[in-house]
Structures are given as structure tokens and as C-alpha cells.
PDB file of C-alpha atoms and ligand atoms in Angstrom:
ATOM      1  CA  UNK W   1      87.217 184.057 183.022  1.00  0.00           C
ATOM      2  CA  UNK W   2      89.134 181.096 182.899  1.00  0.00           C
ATOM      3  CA  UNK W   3      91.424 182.457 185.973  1.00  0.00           C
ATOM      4  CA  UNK W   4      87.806 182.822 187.570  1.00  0.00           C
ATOM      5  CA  UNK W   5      87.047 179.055 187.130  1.00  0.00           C
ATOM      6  CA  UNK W   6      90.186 178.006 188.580  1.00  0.00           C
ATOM      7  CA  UNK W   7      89.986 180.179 191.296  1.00  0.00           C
ATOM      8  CA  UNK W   8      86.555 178.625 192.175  1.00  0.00           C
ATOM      9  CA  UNK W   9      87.799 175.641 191.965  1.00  0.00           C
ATOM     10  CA  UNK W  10      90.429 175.879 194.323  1.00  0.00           C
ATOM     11  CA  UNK W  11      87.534 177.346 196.976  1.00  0.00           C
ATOM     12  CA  UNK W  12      86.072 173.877 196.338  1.00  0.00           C
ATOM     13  CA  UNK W  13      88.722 171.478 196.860  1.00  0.00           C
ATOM     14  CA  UNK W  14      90.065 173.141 199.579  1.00  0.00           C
ATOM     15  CA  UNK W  15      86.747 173.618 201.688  1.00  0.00           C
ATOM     16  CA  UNK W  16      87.218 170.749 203.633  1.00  0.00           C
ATOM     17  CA  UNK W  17      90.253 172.366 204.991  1.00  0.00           C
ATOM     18  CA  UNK W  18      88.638 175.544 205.734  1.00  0.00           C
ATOM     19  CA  UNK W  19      85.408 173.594 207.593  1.00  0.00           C
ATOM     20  CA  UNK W  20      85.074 175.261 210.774  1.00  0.00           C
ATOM     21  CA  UNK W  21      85.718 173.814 213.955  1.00  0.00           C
ATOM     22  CA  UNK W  22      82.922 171.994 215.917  1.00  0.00           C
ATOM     23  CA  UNK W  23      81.269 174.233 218.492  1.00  0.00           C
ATOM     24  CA  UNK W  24      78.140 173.535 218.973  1.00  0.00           C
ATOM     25  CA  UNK W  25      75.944 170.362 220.668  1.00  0.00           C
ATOM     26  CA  UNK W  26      73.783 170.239 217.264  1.00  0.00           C
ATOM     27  CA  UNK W  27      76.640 169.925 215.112  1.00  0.00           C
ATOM     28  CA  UNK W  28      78.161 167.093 216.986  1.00  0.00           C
ATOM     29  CA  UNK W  29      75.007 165.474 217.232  1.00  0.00           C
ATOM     30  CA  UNK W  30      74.950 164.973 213.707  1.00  0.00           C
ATOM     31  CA  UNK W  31      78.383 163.874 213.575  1.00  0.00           C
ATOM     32  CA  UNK W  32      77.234 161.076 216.959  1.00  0.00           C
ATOM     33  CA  UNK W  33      74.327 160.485 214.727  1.00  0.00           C
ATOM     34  CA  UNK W  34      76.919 159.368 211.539  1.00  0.00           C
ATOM     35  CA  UNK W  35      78.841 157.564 213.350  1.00  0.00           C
ATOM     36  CA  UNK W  36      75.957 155.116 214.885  1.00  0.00           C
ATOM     37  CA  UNK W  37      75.086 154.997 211.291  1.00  0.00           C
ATOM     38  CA  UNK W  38      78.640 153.824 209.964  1.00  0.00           C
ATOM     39  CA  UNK W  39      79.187 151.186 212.996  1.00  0.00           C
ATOM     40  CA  UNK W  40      75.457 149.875 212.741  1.00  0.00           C
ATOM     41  CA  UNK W  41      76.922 148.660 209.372  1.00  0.00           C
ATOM     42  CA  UNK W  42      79.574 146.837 210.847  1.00  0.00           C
ATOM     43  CA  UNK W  43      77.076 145.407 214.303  1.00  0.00           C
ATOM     44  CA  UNK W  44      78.499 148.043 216.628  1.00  0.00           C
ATOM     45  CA  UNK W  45      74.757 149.159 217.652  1.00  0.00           C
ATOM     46  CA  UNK W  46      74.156 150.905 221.046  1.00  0.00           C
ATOM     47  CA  UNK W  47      70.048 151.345 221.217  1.00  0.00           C
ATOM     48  CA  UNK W  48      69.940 153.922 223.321  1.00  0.00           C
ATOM     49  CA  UNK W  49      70.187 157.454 223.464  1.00  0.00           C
ATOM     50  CA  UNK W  50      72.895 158.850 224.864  1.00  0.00           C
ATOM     51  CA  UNK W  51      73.696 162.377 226.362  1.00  0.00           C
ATOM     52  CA  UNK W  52      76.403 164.602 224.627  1.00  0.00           C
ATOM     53  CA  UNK W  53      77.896 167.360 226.473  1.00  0.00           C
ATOM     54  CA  UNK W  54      80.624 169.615 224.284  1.00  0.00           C
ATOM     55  CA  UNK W  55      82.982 171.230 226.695  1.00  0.00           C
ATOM     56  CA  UNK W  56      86.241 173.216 226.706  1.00  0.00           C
ATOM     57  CA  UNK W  57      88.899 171.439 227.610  1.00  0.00           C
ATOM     58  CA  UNK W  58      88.849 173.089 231.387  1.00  0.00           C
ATOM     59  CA  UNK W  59      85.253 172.204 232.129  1.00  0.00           C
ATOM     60  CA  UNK W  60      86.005 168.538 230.836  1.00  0.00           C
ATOM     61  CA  UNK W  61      89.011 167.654 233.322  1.00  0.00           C
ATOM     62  CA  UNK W  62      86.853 169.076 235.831  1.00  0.00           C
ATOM     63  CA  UNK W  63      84.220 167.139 234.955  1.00  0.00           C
ATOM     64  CA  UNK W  64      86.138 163.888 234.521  1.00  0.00           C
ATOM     65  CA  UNK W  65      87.670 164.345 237.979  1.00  0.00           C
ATOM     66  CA  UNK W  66      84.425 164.969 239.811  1.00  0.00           C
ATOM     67  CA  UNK W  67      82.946 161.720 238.707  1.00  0.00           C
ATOM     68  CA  UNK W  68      85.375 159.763 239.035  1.00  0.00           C
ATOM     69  CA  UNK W  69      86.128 159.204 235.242  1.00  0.00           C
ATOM     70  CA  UNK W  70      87.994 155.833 234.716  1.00  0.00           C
ATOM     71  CA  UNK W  71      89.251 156.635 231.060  1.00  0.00           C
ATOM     72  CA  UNK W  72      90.261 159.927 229.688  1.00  0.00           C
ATOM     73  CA  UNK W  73      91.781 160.478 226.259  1.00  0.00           C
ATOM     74  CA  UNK W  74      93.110 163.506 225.288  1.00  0.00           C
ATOM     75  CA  UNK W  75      89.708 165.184 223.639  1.00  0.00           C
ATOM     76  CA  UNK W  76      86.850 162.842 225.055  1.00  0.00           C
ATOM     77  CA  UNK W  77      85.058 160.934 227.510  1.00  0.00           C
ATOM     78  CA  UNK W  78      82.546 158.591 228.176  1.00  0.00           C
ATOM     79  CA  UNK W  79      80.493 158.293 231.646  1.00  0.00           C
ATOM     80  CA  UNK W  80      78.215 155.341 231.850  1.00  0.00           C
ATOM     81  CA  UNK W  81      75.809 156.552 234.439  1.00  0.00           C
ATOM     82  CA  UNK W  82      74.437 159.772 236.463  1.00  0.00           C
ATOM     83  CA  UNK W  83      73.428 159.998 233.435  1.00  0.00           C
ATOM     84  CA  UNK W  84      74.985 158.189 230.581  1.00  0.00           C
ATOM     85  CA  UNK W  85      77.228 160.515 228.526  1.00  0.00           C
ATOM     86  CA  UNK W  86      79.556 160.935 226.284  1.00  0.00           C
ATOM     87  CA  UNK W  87      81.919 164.085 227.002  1.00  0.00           C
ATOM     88  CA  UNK W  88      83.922 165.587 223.824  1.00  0.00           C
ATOM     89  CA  UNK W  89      86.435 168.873 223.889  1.00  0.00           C
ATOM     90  CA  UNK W  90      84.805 172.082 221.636  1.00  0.00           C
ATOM     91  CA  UNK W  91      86.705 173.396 218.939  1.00  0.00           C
ATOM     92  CA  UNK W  92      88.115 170.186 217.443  1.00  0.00           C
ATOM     93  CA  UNK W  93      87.628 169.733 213.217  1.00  0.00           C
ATOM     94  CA  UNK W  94      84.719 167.694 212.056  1.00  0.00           C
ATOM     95  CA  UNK W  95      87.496 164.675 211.340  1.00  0.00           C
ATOM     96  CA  UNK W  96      88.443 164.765 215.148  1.00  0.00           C
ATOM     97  CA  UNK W  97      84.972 165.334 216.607  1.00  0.00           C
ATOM     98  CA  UNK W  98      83.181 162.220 214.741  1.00  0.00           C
ATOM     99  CA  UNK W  99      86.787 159.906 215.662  1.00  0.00           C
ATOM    100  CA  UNK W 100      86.320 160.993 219.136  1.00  0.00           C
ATOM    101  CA  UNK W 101      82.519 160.376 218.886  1.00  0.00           C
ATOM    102  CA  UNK W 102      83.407 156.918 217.471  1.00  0.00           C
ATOM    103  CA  UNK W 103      85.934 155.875 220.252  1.00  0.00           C
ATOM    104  CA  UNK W 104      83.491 157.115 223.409  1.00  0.00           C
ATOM    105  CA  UNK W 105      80.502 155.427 221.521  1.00  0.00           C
ATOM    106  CA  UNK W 106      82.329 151.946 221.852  1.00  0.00           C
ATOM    107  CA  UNK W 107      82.549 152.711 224.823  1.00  0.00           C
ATOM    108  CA  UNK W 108      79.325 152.964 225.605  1.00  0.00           C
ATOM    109  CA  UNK W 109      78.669 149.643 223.497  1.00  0.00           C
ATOM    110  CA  UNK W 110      81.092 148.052 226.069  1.00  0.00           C
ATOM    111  CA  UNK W 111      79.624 149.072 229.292  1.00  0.00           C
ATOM    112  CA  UNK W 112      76.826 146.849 228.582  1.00  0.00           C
ATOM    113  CA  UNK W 113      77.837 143.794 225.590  1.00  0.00           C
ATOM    114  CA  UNK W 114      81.651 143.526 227.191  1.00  0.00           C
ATOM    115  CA  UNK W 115      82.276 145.235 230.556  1.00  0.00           C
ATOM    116  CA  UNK W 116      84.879 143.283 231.934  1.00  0.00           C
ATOM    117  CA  UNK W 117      87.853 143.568 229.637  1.00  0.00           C
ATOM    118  CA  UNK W 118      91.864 144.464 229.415  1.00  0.00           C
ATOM    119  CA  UNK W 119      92.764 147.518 228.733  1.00  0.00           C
ATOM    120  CA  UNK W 120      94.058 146.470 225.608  1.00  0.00           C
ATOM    121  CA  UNK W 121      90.831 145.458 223.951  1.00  0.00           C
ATOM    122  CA  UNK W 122      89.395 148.385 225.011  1.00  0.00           C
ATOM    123  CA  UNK W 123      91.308 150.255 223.652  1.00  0.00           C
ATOM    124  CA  UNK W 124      91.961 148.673 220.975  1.00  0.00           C
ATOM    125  CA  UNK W 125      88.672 148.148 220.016  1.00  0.00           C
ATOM    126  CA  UNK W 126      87.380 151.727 220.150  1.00  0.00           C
ATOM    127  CA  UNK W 127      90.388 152.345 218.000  1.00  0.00           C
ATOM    128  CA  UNK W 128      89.029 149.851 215.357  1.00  0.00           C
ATOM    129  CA  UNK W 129      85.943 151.543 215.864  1.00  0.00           C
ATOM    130  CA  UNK W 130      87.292 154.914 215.024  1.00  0.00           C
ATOM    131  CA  UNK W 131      89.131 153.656 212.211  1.00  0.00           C
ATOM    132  CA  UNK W 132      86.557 152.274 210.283  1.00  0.00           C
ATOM    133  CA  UNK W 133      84.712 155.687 210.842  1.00  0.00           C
ATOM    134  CA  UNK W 134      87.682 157.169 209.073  1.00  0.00           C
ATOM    135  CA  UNK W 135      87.587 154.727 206.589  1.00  0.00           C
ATOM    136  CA  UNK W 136      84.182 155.099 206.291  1.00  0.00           C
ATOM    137  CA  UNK W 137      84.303 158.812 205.399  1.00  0.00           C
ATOM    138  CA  UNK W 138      87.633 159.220 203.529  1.00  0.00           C
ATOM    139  CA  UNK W 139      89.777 160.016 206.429  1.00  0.00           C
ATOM    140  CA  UNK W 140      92.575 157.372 205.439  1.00  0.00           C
ATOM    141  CA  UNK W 141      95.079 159.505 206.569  1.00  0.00           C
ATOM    142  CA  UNK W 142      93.789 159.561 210.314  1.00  0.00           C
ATOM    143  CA  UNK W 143      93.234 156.181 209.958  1.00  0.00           C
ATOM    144  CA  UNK W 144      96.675 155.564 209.159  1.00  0.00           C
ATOM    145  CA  UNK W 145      97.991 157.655 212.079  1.00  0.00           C
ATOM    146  CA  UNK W 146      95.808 155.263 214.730  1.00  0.00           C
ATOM    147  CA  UNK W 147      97.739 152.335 212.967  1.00  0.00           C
ATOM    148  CA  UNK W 148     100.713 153.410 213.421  1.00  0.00           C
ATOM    149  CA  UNK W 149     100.709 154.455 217.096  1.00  0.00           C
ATOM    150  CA  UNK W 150     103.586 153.097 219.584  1.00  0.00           C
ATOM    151  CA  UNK W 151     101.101 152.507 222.236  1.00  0.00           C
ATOM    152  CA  UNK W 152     101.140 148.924 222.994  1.00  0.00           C
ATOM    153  CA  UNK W 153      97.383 148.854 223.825  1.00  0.00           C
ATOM    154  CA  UNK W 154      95.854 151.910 221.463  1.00  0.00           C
ATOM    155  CA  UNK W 155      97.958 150.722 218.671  1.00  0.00           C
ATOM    156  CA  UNK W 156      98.785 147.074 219.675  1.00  0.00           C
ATOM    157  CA  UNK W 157      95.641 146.815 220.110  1.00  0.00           C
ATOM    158  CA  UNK W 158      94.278 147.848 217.047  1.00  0.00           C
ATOM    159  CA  UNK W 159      96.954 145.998 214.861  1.00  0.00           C
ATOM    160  CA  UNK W 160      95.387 142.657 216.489  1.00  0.00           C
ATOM    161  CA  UNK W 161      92.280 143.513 215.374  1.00  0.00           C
ATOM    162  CA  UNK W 162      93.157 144.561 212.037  1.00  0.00           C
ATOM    163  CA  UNK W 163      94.896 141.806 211.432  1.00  0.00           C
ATOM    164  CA  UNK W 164      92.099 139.454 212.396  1.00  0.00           C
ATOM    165  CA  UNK W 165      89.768 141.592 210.499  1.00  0.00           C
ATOM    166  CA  UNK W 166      91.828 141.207 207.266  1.00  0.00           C
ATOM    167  CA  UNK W 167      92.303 137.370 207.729  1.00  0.00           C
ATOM    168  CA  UNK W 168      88.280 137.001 209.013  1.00  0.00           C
ATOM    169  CA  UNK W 169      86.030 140.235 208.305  1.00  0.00           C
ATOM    170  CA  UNK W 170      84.308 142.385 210.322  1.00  0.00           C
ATOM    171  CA  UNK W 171      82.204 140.533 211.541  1.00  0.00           C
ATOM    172  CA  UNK W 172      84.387 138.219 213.630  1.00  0.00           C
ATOM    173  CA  UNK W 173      86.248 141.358 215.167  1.00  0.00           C
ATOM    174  CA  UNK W 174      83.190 142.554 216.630  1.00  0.00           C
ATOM    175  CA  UNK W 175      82.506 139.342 217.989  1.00  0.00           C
ATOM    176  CA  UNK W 176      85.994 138.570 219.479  1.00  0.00           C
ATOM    177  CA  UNK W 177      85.230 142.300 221.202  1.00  0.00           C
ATOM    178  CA  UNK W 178      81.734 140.501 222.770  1.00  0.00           C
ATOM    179  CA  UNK W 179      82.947 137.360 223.447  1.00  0.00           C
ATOM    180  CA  UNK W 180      86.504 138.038 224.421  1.00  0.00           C
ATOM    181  CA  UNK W 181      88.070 139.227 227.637  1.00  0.00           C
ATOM    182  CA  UNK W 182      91.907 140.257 226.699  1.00  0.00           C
ATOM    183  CA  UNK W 183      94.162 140.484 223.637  1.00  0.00           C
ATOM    184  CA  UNK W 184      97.321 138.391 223.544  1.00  0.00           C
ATOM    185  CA  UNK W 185     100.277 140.073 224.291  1.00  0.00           C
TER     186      UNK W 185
HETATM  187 ZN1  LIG Y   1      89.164 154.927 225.140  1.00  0.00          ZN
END
């Protein structure tokens, strides 16, 4: 019996492990839908809807290509018009999906609050963004893997704005992202 117990609880703590991959639209809606949530609490609000197309990888370099996609990471996209959309690779784990989610969603938040910026706050800032998701939902390991990237405006870019979130709060990070138009080297 007690063999039984301990067997169940391995099932338990290792579920989120065994969570399947994201596949489906719905499911990453409701992942889209918890990150607006988590980034509303910090004033990252985009009030709009906005399109979500779940892709294999194929179909999404195609798709980037076609329209003339300015910024492509490795699992995601964002379009801002024809129509406004948000493009994310199929199969990722729930982790990956709602990071990804994060990142395109500040995106989106720039296109209209902060359109003409550096690459480095851009980047940077969607990488805040995506941390705090991670923070937000126990992810500090992914977290700690955006911190610690050698890019110089992914990870650079995100150190600034850690820093200045540690030595001002949240707040003020979202508003140097608003009112700002680069990150000092
Ligand atoms: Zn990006």
C-alpha cells in the first residue's frame, strides 16, 4: 500500500514534466490569455484582440518571409498588420509556448506605445516581459537562462532592465520602455 502511495506520488510531482506539448490554437489561447493577465499586473496591457496562428516550424518561415517579417526568433513571431498576429511554432511545452506568447505580446504593446526603438530595448524588453511571466508562474529556471544569455541586446538588454527594476520597481521599467528610445551601451 504504502509502495502504492509513493508511486502516486511520484505521478504527481512529475506531471509537469510529462505535460504534453502545445498543439492546438485553444490551448495557446489560454496560455496568450495568462500571460495578458500576468503583464496587466505589471502595466504591460495591449486592449485589443489579437490573432494567434500555431504553425509548424515550415509553415512559419514561410509565413515570415512572405510578409516581410522584420523580427523572427527562433519559435515565434509577431505581425502588426494584414491582420495583427502573433505567430508561435506547434509542439513547444506549455513553459515555452506562454514565454514565446509573452515576448510576441510586447511586441505587439510596442507597435503602438513605443514603435521607434533600438534593437536593444526591444529586445530587451520583451525579454523582461517573458521573464516576469516565468517568474510569475514558477519557471525560475527559464528565467534564469534569459539572464544569462551572451547576446548583447536579448541579454544586455534585459540585465539593464533588471537592474533598473531592482534599484526602481516595475513600474519605472515599463515606463523607461514607453518613454525611452535606446538602452545605453
Ligand atoms: Zn523579439
Amino acid at each position: 500500500m504504502r509502495y502504492l502511495q509513493t508511486f502516486f506520488l511520484l505521478i504527481a510531482l512529475m506531471a509537469p514534466v510529462w505535460a504534453a506539448p502545445v498543439t492546438d490554437e485553444a490551448a495557446a489561447e489560454k496560455l496568450l490569455a495568462r500571460a495578458r493577465a500576468i503583464l496587466s499586473g505589471v502595466g504591460l496591457t495591449v486592449p485589443r484582440q489579437i490573432l494567434l496562428k500555431l504553425r509548424t516550424r515550415d509553415e512559419l518561415m514561410v509565413e515570415n518571409n512572405s510578409s516581410g517579417g522584420r523580427a523572427i526568433e527562433a519559435n515565434g513571431f509577431y505581425r502588426a498588420y494584414n491582420p495583427e498576429s502573433i505567430w508561435i511554432v506547434s509542439g513547444l511545452s506549455e513553459e515555452e509556448t506562454i514565454g514565446v506568447l509573452a515576448h510576441e505580446l510586447t511586441h505587439a504593446w510596442q507597435s503602438t506605445e513605443a514603435p521607434l526603438q533600438d534593437r536593444k530595448l526591444t529586445e530587451g524588453f520583451a525579454r523582461w516581459a517573458e521573464y516576469k511571466v516565468f517568474m510569475a508562474i514558477g519557471a525560475s529556471g527559464e528565467a534564469q537562462t534569459l539572464r544569462r544569455s551572451p547576446d548583447p541586446d536579448y541579454g544586455g538588454g534585459l540585465r539593464y532592465l533588471l537592474d533598473l527594476e531592482q534599484r526602481r520597481g516595475a513600474a519605472a521599467v515599463v515606463e523607461f520602455a514607453r518613454t525611452q528610445t535606446r538602452i545605453p551601451d
